[in-house]
């Protein structure tokens, strides 16, 4: 599988002058490249859990002929990210990587014997002049010329760049699959092809929801897997209480039939996204191919859900890190075909390899309102108030927080999740008969409460006429509330849906003076919630794609953007980001 993923190309550049200069630097320069490759391969993983692969140029690069040879090797090997490493002066425009369609970084060794920093400044100037933004990596402390260490600050920047750049490369050439069209007038489900193609390098694929009906009626799914899946569901998915009034409740037999439909919908949606060779054996060779989708969305409401079971179970299971086949990578599926939240989920996922929570940014609960309604006084991270994140039941089961890292609640890459942890996520989840008020066709909504104490980042991509895409993000923590307090607040909305109580980190500035300001400045009704404080990585990723960030609470010391961004201003970084993104335009 790893051979199909984009690789990281490592370019050791060198002073091209012979008769003693280049010869004295060969071992040191190639050694830098080899150490960078080894470091990245040990610390980065593809979505299937395999180690990231690096490709090193066959020789050090002292001039344009060797640069061209490296470019040919990288192209043949499927390189999607370029990192240049050097301890010395090199001929900038002759040795630089000129591929404008992939992300670039340059590490200039901080040592006084040879001017690696001088080359770094020169080549970054050339990148800026040629309109190819590149990241500059320069260690804070001077190293000895013979040092084989990659300093901690250099390691951090290598990882931050490489994770973000790989996310960009992994999206390129893939598809976003719209299963249905626009849901209830939600702007994010008005799919903008220009954004996907020009900013992400992705295709847009579309199927009408009637394709689900065709596949259900004609049996276009793996029957053996269906039986296995249905048995797993019956054994592991607890059905919760039915909150519908008695005259709207359905029989147990009808619920059994709806479960069968929900499981088949899950298989069909997955097959539509990535294909399934088993379908070819059934005589459906075209359907077996799928749509090469790295993400997708299901319209559902209302054309589907007024008549058929809703998509909540389907979306929950596909977004989770496990199912009847065991642990596996999540499929990114956006509720209500909100493609912009789907893309944000995809960004988060590719940076972390972890499942995502899709939620409405439903309510701001001020400390005063919580105390008035429940008598409880919010404290610690929640002292400034809470955001109630809740949607109709499509959040990944991983969002329960029942996985464990160093004794604390976590959401982990699928290859680190134990069977016991997957079971615990299921044990803390109920599948509630869907509210007939919203879903006349029935179905089952996912109901759980996210454990408190997890560092998380909520993000959202928005499109603005005249500006283009804009990213927002906020780091914070999930919060535990006393059971009765949670119940009182939760039952004011639909209690059959998954709840995450979220406390943003406040900075006292801009949109982060208060939790109310965060809510009041959020750009849409949905958010994508990822485990970990990944705001810095999201900012780096956005800069590669030329997407400005309109609000964030990430410390300035963690922000890493292409060096040329500083030429658009260093005092007011948000404005400089907008100007740089507008100047260079979308990556593709």
Coordinates of C-alpha atoms in Angstrom, one line a residue:
X1 CA 0.0 0.0 0.0
X2 CA 2.8 2.5 0.9
X3 CA 4.0 2.5 -2.7
X4 CA 0.7 4.2 -3.7
X5 CA 1.3 7.1 -1.2
X6 CA 3.3 10.2 -2.0
X7 CA 6.8 10.2 -0.8
X8 CA 9.1 12.8 0.6
X9 CA 12.0 13.8 -1.6
X10 CA 15.3 14.8 0.2
X11 CA 17.7 17.0 -1.7
X12 CA 21.3 17.3 -0.4
X13 CA 22.6 20.5 -2.0
X14 CA 26.3 21.4 -2.0
X15 CA 28.8 24.0 -3.0
X16 CA 29.6 23.1 -6.6
X17 CA 33.2 24.4 -6.6
X18 CA 35.6 21.5 -7.1
X19 CA 39.3 21.1 -6.2
X20 CA 38.8 20.7 -2.5
X21 CA 35.5 22.6 -1.6
X22 CA 32.9 20.2 -2.8
X23 CA 34.9 17.2 -2.1
X24 CA 35.3 18.2 1.6
X25 CA 31.5 18.5 2.0
X26 CA 30.2 15.4 0.3
X27 CA 30.1 13.1 3.3
X28 CA 28.6 15.8 5.6
X29 CA 26.0 16.9 3.1
X30 CA 24.7 13.4 2.2
X31 CA 24.8 12.5 5.9
X32 CA 22.4 15.4 6.6
X33 CA 20.0 14.1 4.0
X34 CA 20.2 10.5 5.3
X35 CA 19.5 11.7 8.9
X36 CA 16.5 13.8 7.8
X37 CA 15.1 10.8 5.9
X38 CA 15.6 8.4 8.8
X39 CA 14.0 10.9 11.3
X40 CA 10.9 11.4 9.2
X41 CA 10.5 7.7 8.4
X42 CA 10.6 6.9 12.1
X43 CA 8.1 9.6 13.1
X44 CA 5.5 9.9 10.3
X45 CA 2.9 7.4 9.2
X46 CA 0.6 7.0 6.2
X47 CA -3.1 6.6 6.7
X48 CA -2.7 2.8 6.6
X49 CA -0.2 2.9 9.5
X50 CA 2.9 2.2 7.4
X51 CA 6.0 4.3 7.8
X52 CA 6.4 7.3 5.5
X53 CA 8.9 6.7 2.7
X54 CA 11.6 9.1 1.7
X55 CA 13.6 9.3 -1.5
X56 CA 17.1 10.8 -1.5
X57 CA 18.7 12.2 -4.6
X58 CA 21.3 9.9 -6.1
X59 CA 24.0 12.5 -5.6
X60 CA 24.5 15.8 -3.9
X61 CA 23.2 18.7 -5.9
X62 CA 25.8 21.2 -6.9
X63 CA 24.3 22.6 -10.0
X64 CA 21.4 22.6 -12.5
X65 CA 22.2 19.2 -14.1
X66 CA 22.1 17.4 -10.8
X67 CA 19.0 19.3 -9.8
X68 CA 17.3 18.1 -13.0
X69 CA 18.4 14.5 -12.3
X70 CA 16.9 14.7 -8.8
X71 CA 13.7 16.1 -10.2
X72 CA 13.4 13.2 -12.7
X73 CA 14.0 10.6 -9.9
X74 CA 11.4 12.3 -7.7
X75 CA 8.8 12.4 -10.5
X76 CA 9.3 8.7 -11.2
X77 CA 9.2 7.8 -7.5
X78 CA 5.9 9.7 -6.8
X79 CA 7.5 12.3 -4.6
X80 CA 4.9 14.9 -3.4
X81 CA 7.0 16.8 -0.8
X82 CA 10.4 18.3 -1.3
X83 CA 13.0 19.0 1.5
X84 CA 16.4 20.4 0.8
X85 CA 19.2 20.1 3.4
X86 CA 22.6 21.6 3.3
X87 CA 25.5 22.6 5.6
X88 CA 27.1 25.1 3.2
X89 CA 26.8 27.7 0.6
X90 CA 25.3 26.5 -2.7
X91 CA 24.3 28.2 -5.9
X92 CA 20.7 29.2 -5.1
X93 CA 18.7 29.3 -8.3
X94 CA 20.8 26.5 -9.9
X95 CA 20.2 24.0 -7.1
X96 CA 16.6 24.8 -6.0
X97 CA 13.7 22.5 -6.7
X98 CA 11.5 24.4 -9.3
X99 CA 8.4 22.2 -9.1
X100 CA 5.7 24.8 -8.2
X101 CA 3.0 22.2 -7.6
X102 CA 4.5 20.6 -4.5
X103 CA 5.4 22.0 -1.0
X104 CA 9.1 23.0 -0.4
X105 CA 11.3 23.4 2.7
X106 CA 15.0 24.1 3.1
X107 CA 17.1 23.3 6.2
X108 CA 20.2 25.4 6.3
X109 CA 22.7 24.0 8.9
X110 CA 23.6 26.5 11.6
X111 CA 27.3 26.2 11.7
X112 CA 30.1 28.9 11.3
X113 CA 32.6 26.8 9.3
X114 CA 30.4 26.9 6.2
X115 CA 27.6 29.4 5.4
X116 CA 24.6 27.1 5.3
X117 CA 22.5 30.0 6.6
X118 CA 23.7 32.2 3.8
X119 CA 22.5 29.7 1.2
X120 CA 19.2 29.4 3.1
X121 CA 18.6 33.1 2.9
X122 CA 19.7 33.2 -0.8
X123 CA 17.6 30.3 -2.0
X124 CA 14.5 31.5 0.0
X125 CA 14.9 34.8 -1.7
X126 CA 15.0 33.0 -5.1
X127 CA 11.8 31.1 -4.2
X128 CA 10.1 34.3 -3.2
X129 CA 11.2 36.1 -6.4
X130 CA 10.0 33.1 -8.6
X131 CA 6.7 32.9 -6.8
X132 CA 7.2 29.5 -5.2
X133 CA 6.7 29.9 -1.4
X134 CA 9.1 27.8 0.6
X135 CA 9.6 27.1 4.3
X136 CA 12.9 28.0 5.9
X137 CA 14.3 25.8 8.7
X138 CA 17.2 27.2 10.7
X139 CA 18.3 26.0 14.1
X140 CA 18.5 28.5 16.9
X141 CA 21.9 27.3 18.2
X142 CA 25.2 27.1 16.4
X143 CA 26.3 23.5 15.9
X144 CA 29.8 22.0 15.5
X145 CA 30.6 21.2 11.9
X146 CA 30.8 17.5 12.7
X147 CA 27.6 17.3 14.6
X148 CA 25.2 14.6 13.4
X149 CA 22.4 15.8 15.6
X150 CA 19.1 17.2 14.4
X151 CA 18.4 19.8 17.1
X152 CA 15.0 19.7 18.8
X153 CA 13.7 22.9 17.2
X154 CA 14.8 21.7 13.7
X155 CA 13.0 18.4 14.4
X156 CA 9.8 20.2 15.3
X157 CA 9.8 22.3 12.2
X158 CA 10.7 19.3 10.0
X159 CA 7.7 17.4 11.4
X160 CA 5.3 20.3 11.2
X161 CA 6.2 21.0 7.6
X162 CA 6.3 17.4 6.6
X163 CA 2.9 16.4 8.2
X164 CA 1.2 19.4 6.6
X165 CA 2.9 18.9 3.2
X166 CA 2.0 15.2 3.1
X167 CA -1.6 16.1 3.8
X168 CA -1.5 18.3 0.7
X169 CA 0.1 15.6 -1.3
X170 CA -2.4 12.9 -0.1
X171 CA -5.4 15.0 -1.3
X172 CA -4.0 15.7 -4.7
X173 CA -5.8 13.7 -7.4
X174 CA -8.4 12.3 -5.1
X175 CA -12.2 13.0 -5.1
X176 CA -14.8 14.4 -2.9
X177 CA -18.0 12.4 -3.5
X178 CA -21.4 14.1 -3.0
X179 CA -24.0 11.5 -2.3
X180 CA -27.0 13.7 -3.0
X181 CA -27.1 17.4 -3.3
X182 CA -27.8 20.4 -1.0
X183 CA -29.3 19.7 2.4
X184 CA -31.8 22.1 3.7
X185 CA -30.1 25.1 2.2
X186 CA -26.8 24.6 4.1
X187 CA -24.2 26.7 2.2
X188 CA -21.4 24.2 2.9
X189 CA -23.3 21.5 0.9
X190 CA -23.4 23.8 -2.2
X191 CA -20.2 22.2 -3.5
X192 CA -17.8 24.6 -5.1
X193 CA -15.8 22.8 -7.7
X194 CA -13.4 25.7 -8.3
X195 CA -12.3 25.5 -4.6
X196 CA -11.7 21.7 -4.7
X197 CA -9.8 21.8 -8.0
X198 CA -7.7 25.0 -7.6
X199 CA -6.9 24.8 -3.9
X200 CA -6.8 21.1 -3.2
X201 CA -6.1 19.5 -6.6
X202 CA -9.2 17.3 -6.1
X203 CA -12.0 16.1 -8.4
X204 CA -15.6 16.3 -7.6
X205 CA -17.8 13.3 -8.1
X206 CA -21.6 13.1 -7.7
X207 CA -24.2 10.4 -7.3
X208 CA -27.9 10.9 -6.7
X209 CA -29.3 9.3 -3.5
X210 CA -31.5 7.2 -5.8
X211 CA -28.3 5.2 -6.4
X212 CA -28.7 3.9 -2.8
X213 CA -32.3 2.7 -3.7
X214 CA -31.0 0.9 -6.8
X215 CA -28.3 -0.9 -4.9
X216 CA -30.6 -1.8 -2.1
X217 CA -33.2 -3.2 -4.5
X218 CA -30.8 -4.9 -6.9
X219 CA -28.6 -6.3 -4.1
X220 CA -25.5 -4.5 -5.2
X221 CA -23.5 -5.1 -2.1
X222 CA -21.4 -8.0 -0.6
X223 CA -24.1 -10.3 0.9
X224 CA -21.6 -12.2 3.0
X225 CA -20.2 -9.0 4.5
X226 CA -23.8 -7.8 5.1
X227 CA -24.6 -10.9 7.2
X228 CA -21.4 -10.5 9.1
X229 CA -22.0 -6.8 9.7
X230 CA -25.6 -7.3 10.8
X231 CA -24.6 -9.9 13.3
X232 CA -21.9 -7.6 14.6
X233 CA -24.4 -4.8 15.0
X234 CA -26.9 -7.0 16.9
X235 CA -24.1 -8.1 19.2
X236 CA -22.4 -4.7 19.8
X237 CA -24.8 -1.8 19.1
X238 CA -27.1 -1.2 22.0
X239 CA -30.5 0.3 21.1
X240 CA -31.5 3.0 23.5
X241 CA -34.8 4.3 24.6
X242 CA -37.3 5.6 22.1
X243 CA -38.1 9.3 22.8
X244 CA -40.9 9.5 20.2
X245 CA -44.5 9.8 21.4
X246 CA -46.3 6.5 21.5
X247 CA -48.3 7.1 18.3
X248 CA -45.0 7.7 16.3
X249 CA -43.1 4.7 17.7
X250 CA -42.7 1.7 15.4
X251 CA -42.7 -2.0 16.1
X252 CA -39.7 -4.1 16.9
X253 CA -40.1 -5.8 13.5
X254 CA -40.0 -2.5 11.7
X255 CA -36.9 -1.6 13.7
X256 CA -35.2 -4.8 12.6
X257 CA -36.0 -3.9 9.0
X258 CA -34.6 -0.4 9.5
X259 CA -31.4 -1.9 11.0
X260 CA -30.9 -4.0 7.9
X261 CA -31.3 -0.9 5.7
X262 CA -28.9 1.1 7.8
X263 CA -26.2 -1.6 7.6
X264 CA -26.7 -1.9 3.8
X265 CA -26.5 1.9 3.4
X266 CA -23.1 1.8 5.2
X267 CA -21.7 -0.9 2.8
X268 CA -23.1 1.0 -0.2
X269 CA -21.7 4.4 0.8
X270 CA -18.2 2.9 1.4
X271 CA -18.4 1.0 -1.9
X272 CA -19.4 4.3 -3.7
X273 CA -16.4 6.0 -2.2
X274 CA -13.6 3.5 -2.7
X275 CA -15.0 0.6 -4.7
X276 CA -15.2 -3.0 -3.8
X277 CA -13.7 -5.9 -5.9
X278 CA -16.4 -8.2 -4.5
X279 CA -19.0 -6.4 -6.6
X280 CA -17.2 -7.4 -9.8
X281 CA -17.7 -11.0 -8.9
X282 CA -21.4 -10.3 -8.7
X283 CA -21.4 -8.9 -12.2
X284 CA -21.2 -5.2 -11.3
X285 CA -17.7 -4.3 -12.7
X286 CA -18.4 -0.6 -13.1
X287 CA -19.7 -0.3 -9.5
X288 CA -16.7 -2.2 -8.2
X289 CA -14.4 0.8 -9.2
X290 CA -15.9 3.4 -6.8
X291 CA -15.1 7.1 -7.1
X292 CA -11.6 7.3 -5.7
X293 CA -13.0 9.4 -2.9
X294 CA -10.8 10.4 0.0
X295 CA -13.9 12.2 1.5
X296 CA -17.6 12.4 0.9
X297 CA -20.9 13.7 2.1
X298 CA -24.4 12.4 2.4
X299 CA -27.3 14.8 1.9
X300 CA -29.9 12.9 3.7
X301 CA -32.2 15.6 4.8
X302 CA -34.8 15.9 3.7
X303 CA -35.3 14.1 0.4
X304 CA -34.0 10.9 1.9
X305 CA -34.9 11.1 5.5
X306 CA -38.6 12.0 5.0
X307 CA -39.0 8.5 3.5
X308 CA -36.0 6.3 4.3
X309 CA -34.0 5.6 7.5
X310 CA -31.5 8.4 8.2
X311 CA -27.8 8.3 7.6
X312 CA -26.6 8.7 11.2
X313 CA -25.5 5.1 11.7
X314 CA -23.8 4.9 8.3
X315 CA -21.9 8.2 8.9
X316 CA -21.0 7.2 12.5
X317 CA -19.5 3.8 11.5
X318 CA -17.7 5.1 8.4
X319 CA -16.1 7.9 10.4
X320 CA -15.1 5.6 13.2
X321 CA -11.8 3.7 13.4
X322 CA -13.4 0.2 13.6
X323 CA -16.3 -1.8 12.5
X324 CA -17.2 -5.5 11.9
X325 CA -13.9 -6.0 10.1
X326 CA -11.9 -4.8 13.1
X327 CA -9.8 -1.6 13.4
X328 CA -9.2 0.2 10.2
X329 CA -8.7 3.8 8.9
X330 CA -11.7 6.1 9.1
X331 CA -13.7 7.1 6.0
X332 CA -14.3 10.8 6.1
X333 CA -18.1 11.4 5.5
X334 CA -19.8 14.7 6.2
X335 CA -23.3 15.0 7.5
X336 CA -25.8 16.9 5.3
X337 CA -23.1 16.8 2.5
X338 CA -21.4 19.8 4.2
X339 CA -18.4 19.6 1.9
X340 CA -16.6 22.4 3.7
X341 CA -16.9 20.7 7.0
X342 CA -15.9 17.5 5.3
X343 CA -12.8 19.1 4.0
X344 CA -12.0 20.4 7.4
X345 CA -12.4 16.9 8.8
X346 CA -10.1 15.7 6.1
X347 CA -7.4 18.3 7.0
X348 CA -7.6 17.2 10.7
X349 CA -7.6 13.5 9.8
X350 CA -4.6 13.7 7.5
X351 CA -2.6 15.6 10.1
X352 CA -3.4 13.2 12.9
X353 CA -4.5 9.9 11.4
X354 CA -7.4 9.9 13.9
X355 CA -11.1 9.8 13.6
X356 CA -13.1 13.1 13.7
X357 CA -16.1 14.4 15.5
X358 CA -18.6 16.2 13.2
X359 CA -20.9 18.5 15.2
X360 CA -23.1 21.5 15.2
X361 CA -21.7 24.4 17.1
X362 CA -25.0 24.4 18.9
X363 CA -25.1 26.6 22.0
X364 CA -22.9 28.9 24.1
X365 CA -23.6 28.3 27.8
X366 CA -22.4 31.2 29.9
X367 CA -21.3 30.5 33.5
X368 CA -24.3 32.6 34.6
X369 CA -26.8 30.7 32.4
X370 CA -25.4 27.3 33.6
X371 CA -25.7 28.4 37.3
X372 CA -29.2 29.8 36.7
X373 CA -30.5 26.6 35.1
X374 CA -28.6 24.0 37.1
X375 CA -27.2 25.7 40.2
X376 CA -23.8 24.5 39.2
X377 CA -20.8 26.9 39.1
X378 CA -18.4 26.2 36.2
X379 CA -14.8 25.9 37.1
X380 CA -11.2 25.3 35.8
X381 CA -11.1 25.2 31.9
X382 CA -14.9 25.7 31.8
X383 CA -14.9 28.8 34.1
X384 CA -15.5 31.1 31.1
X385 CA -18.4 29.1 29.7
X386 CA -18.9 26.1 27.4
X387 CA -19.8 25.4 23.8
X388 CA -22.3 22.6 23.4
X389 CA -21.2 20.6 20.3
X390 CA -24.0 18.2 19.2
X391 CA -25.4 17.0 15.9
X392 CA -27.9 14.4 14.8
X393 CA -25.7 11.4 15.6
X394 CA -23.0 11.1 13.0
X395 CA -19.9 11.7 15.2
X396 CA -17.3 9.0 15.2
X397 CA -17.5 6.4 18.0
X398 CA -13.9 7.3 18.8
X399 CA -15.3 10.6 20.1
X400 CA -16.5 8.9 23.3
X401 CA -12.9 9.4 24.6
X402 CA -12.9 5.7 25.7
X403 CA -9.4 5.2 24.2
X404 CA -6.4 5.7 26.4
X405 CA -3.1 7.4 26.1
X406 CA -0.8 7.7 29.1
X407 CA -3.8 7.0 31.4
X408 CA -5.9 9.8 29.9
X409 CA -8.9 9.8 27.5
X410 CA -7.7 10.0 23.9
X411 CA -8.5 9.4 20.2
X412 CA -5.8 7.3 18.6
X413 CA -4.7 6.2 15.1
X414 CA -6.5 2.9 14.4
X415 CA -3.3 0.8 14.6
X416 CA -2.9 1.8 18.2
X417 CA -6.5 1.0 19.2
X418 CA -7.0 -2.2 21.1
X419 CA -10.0 -4.5 20.8
X420 CA -10.9 -3.6 24.4
X421 CA -10.8 0.1 23.6
X422 CA -13.1 -0.4 20.6
X423 CA -15.5 -2.4 22.8
X424 CA -15.4 0.4 25.4
X425 CA -16.4 3.0 22.8
X426 CA -19.4 0.8 21.8
X427 CA -20.3 0.2 25.4
X428 CA -20.6 3.9 26.0
X429 CA -22.8 4.4 23.0
X430 CA -26.5 3.9 22.5
X431 CA -28.3 3.9 19.1
X432 CA -31.6 5.7 19.7
X433 CA -34.6 5.4 17.4
X434 CA -34.4 8.7 15.5
X435 CA -36.7 11.6 16.3
X436 CA -39.7 11.5 14.0
X437 CA -39.9 15.3 14.3
X438 CA -36.7 15.5 12.2
X439 CA -36.5 12.0 10.5
X440 CA -39.9 10.8 9.3
X441 CA -38.3 7.8 7.7
X442 CA -36.8 6.6 11.0
X443 CA -33.3 5.2 11.5
X444 CA -31.0 5.4 14.6
X445 CA -29.1 8.3 16.0
X446 CA -25.8 7.8 17.8
X447 CA -25.9 8.9 21.5
X448 CA -22.9 9.3 23.7
X449 CA -21.2 11.8 25.9
X450 CA -17.5 12.7 25.2
X451 CA -15.2 12.2 28.2
X452 CA -13.7 15.4 29.5
X453 CA -10.0 16.2 29.8
X454 CA -9.0 15.7 26.1
X455 CA -7.1 18.4 24.3
X456 CA -9.0 19.1 21.1
X457 CA -9.0 21.5 18.2
X458 CA -12.2 22.6 16.4
X459 CA -11.8 24.0 12.9
X460 CA -14.0 25.1 10.0
X461 CA -13.4 26.1 6.4
X462 CA -15.6 28.8 5.0
X463 CA -15.9 30.4 1.5
X464 CA -16.2 34.1 1.3
X465 CA -17.2 35.9 -2.0
X466 CA -14.3 38.0 -3.1
X467 CA -11.8 36.3 -0.7
X468 CA -12.2 32.6 -1.3
X469 CA -11.6 29.9 1.4
X470 CA -10.9 31.1 4.9
X471 CA -10.0 28.8 7.8
X472 CA -11.0 29.2 11.5
X473 CA -9.7 27.2 14.4
X474 CA -9.8 27.1 18.1
X475 CA -7.9 24.9 20.6
X476 CA -9.4 23.9 23.9
X477 CA -10.5 21.0 26.0
X478 CA -13.4 18.6 26.4
X479 CA -15.1 19.0 29.8
X480 CA -16.8 16.7 32.2
X481 CA -20.0 18.0 33.9
X482 CA -21.8 16.4 36.9
X483 CA -24.3 13.9 35.5
X484 CA -27.4 15.9 36.5
X485 CA -26.0 19.1 35.1
X486 CA -25.2 17.4 31.8
X487 CA -28.7 15.8 31.7
X488 CA -30.5 19.1 32.4
X489 CA -28.6 21.0 29.7
X490 CA -28.6 18.1 27.2
X491 CA -32.3 17.6 27.4
X492 CA -33.0 21.2 26.4
X493 CA -32.1 20.0 22.8
X494 CA -32.4 16.5 21.4
X495 CA -31.0 14.0 24.0
X496 CA -30.6 11.2 21.4
X497 CA -27.6 12.9 19.9
X498 CA -23.8 12.7 20.9
X499 CA -22.7 15.6 23.1
X500 CA -19.2 17.1 23.5
X501 CA -18.8 19.9 26.0
X502 CA -16.0 22.1 24.8
X503 CA -14.1 24.9 26.6
X504 CA -11.9 27.0 24.2
X505 CA -8.6 28.3 25.4
X506 CA -8.9 32.1 25.9
X507 CA -6.2 34.6 25.1
X508 CA -7.8 37.9 26.1
X509 CA -7.4 39.2 22.5
X510 CA -9.6 39.3 19.4
X511 CA -12.1 36.5 19.0
X512 CA -10.7 34.8 22.2
X513 CA -11.5 37.4 24.8
X514 CA -14.4 35.2 25.9
X515 CA -16.1 31.9 25.0
X516 CA -19.0 34.0 23.8
X517 CA -16.7 35.8 21.3
X518 CA -15.6 32.4 19.9
X519 CA -19.2 31.4 19.3
X520 CA -20.1 34.8 18.0
X521 CA -17.3 34.8 15.4
X522 CA -17.7 31.2 14.2
X523 CA -18.4 31.2 10.5
X524 CA -20.9 28.4 10.1
X525 CA -23.2 26.0 11.8
X526 CA -20.8 23.1 11.8
X527 CA -17.3 22.4 13.1
X528 CA -14.8 19.5 12.8
X529 CA -13.3 18.4 16.1
X530 CA -9.9 16.6 16.3
X531 CA -8.0 15.2 19.1
X532 CA -4.9 17.2 20.1
X533 CA -3.9 20.8 19.9
X534 CA -3.1 20.7 16.2
X535 CA -3.8 24.4 15.4
X536 CA -0.2 25.1 14.4
X537 CA -0.2 22.2 11.9
X538 CA -3.5 23.5 10.5
X539 CA -2.0 27.0 10.0
X540 CA 1.0 25.5 8.2
X541 CA -1.2 23.4 6.0
X542 CA -3.4 26.4 5.2
X543 CA -0.4 28.4 4.2
X544 CA 0.8 25.7 1.8
X545 CA -2.7 25.8 0.2
X546 CA -2.8 29.7 0.3
X547 CA -5.8 29.7 2.6
X548 CA -5.8 32.5 5.1
X549 CA -6.6 31.9 8.8
X550 CA -9.2 34.3 10.1
X551 CA -9.2 33.4 13.8
X552 CA -7.0 31.1 16.0
X553 CA -5.6 30.9 19.5
X554 CA -2.3 29.4 18.7
X555 CA 0.8 30.9 20.3
X556 CA 2.9 32.9 17.9
X557 CA 6.0 30.8 18.7
X558 CA 4.3 27.7 17.2
X559 CA 3.3 29.3 13.9
X560 CA 5.3 28.2 10.9
X561 CA 4.6 29.6 7.4
X562 CA 6.7 30.0 4.3
X563 CA 9.5 32.5 4.9
X564 CA 8.2 34.9 2.2
X565 CA 5.1 35.6 4.4
X566 CA 7.4 37.9 6.5
X567 CA 7.8 40.1 3.5
X568 CA 4.1 40.9 3.7
X569 CA 4.5 42.3 7.2
X570 CA 5.8 41.1 10.6
X571 CA 3.7 43.2 13.0
X572 CA 0.2 42.1 12.2
X573 CA 0.4 38.4 11.1
X574 CA -3.2 37.8 10.3
X575 CA -3.2 40.7 7.7
X576 CA 0.1 39.5 6.3
X577 CA -1.4 36.0 5.9
X578 CA -4.3 37.4 3.9
X579 CA -2.0 39.5 1.7
X580 CA 0.4 36.6 1.0
X581 CA -2.4 34.2 0.2
X582 CA -4.1 36.7 -2.2
X583 CA -0.8 37.4 -3.8
X584 CA 0.3 33.9 -4.6
X585 CA -3.2 32.5 -5.2
X586 CA -4.3 28.8 -4.9
X587 CA -1.7 26.1 -5.2
X588 CA -3.1 24.6 -8.3

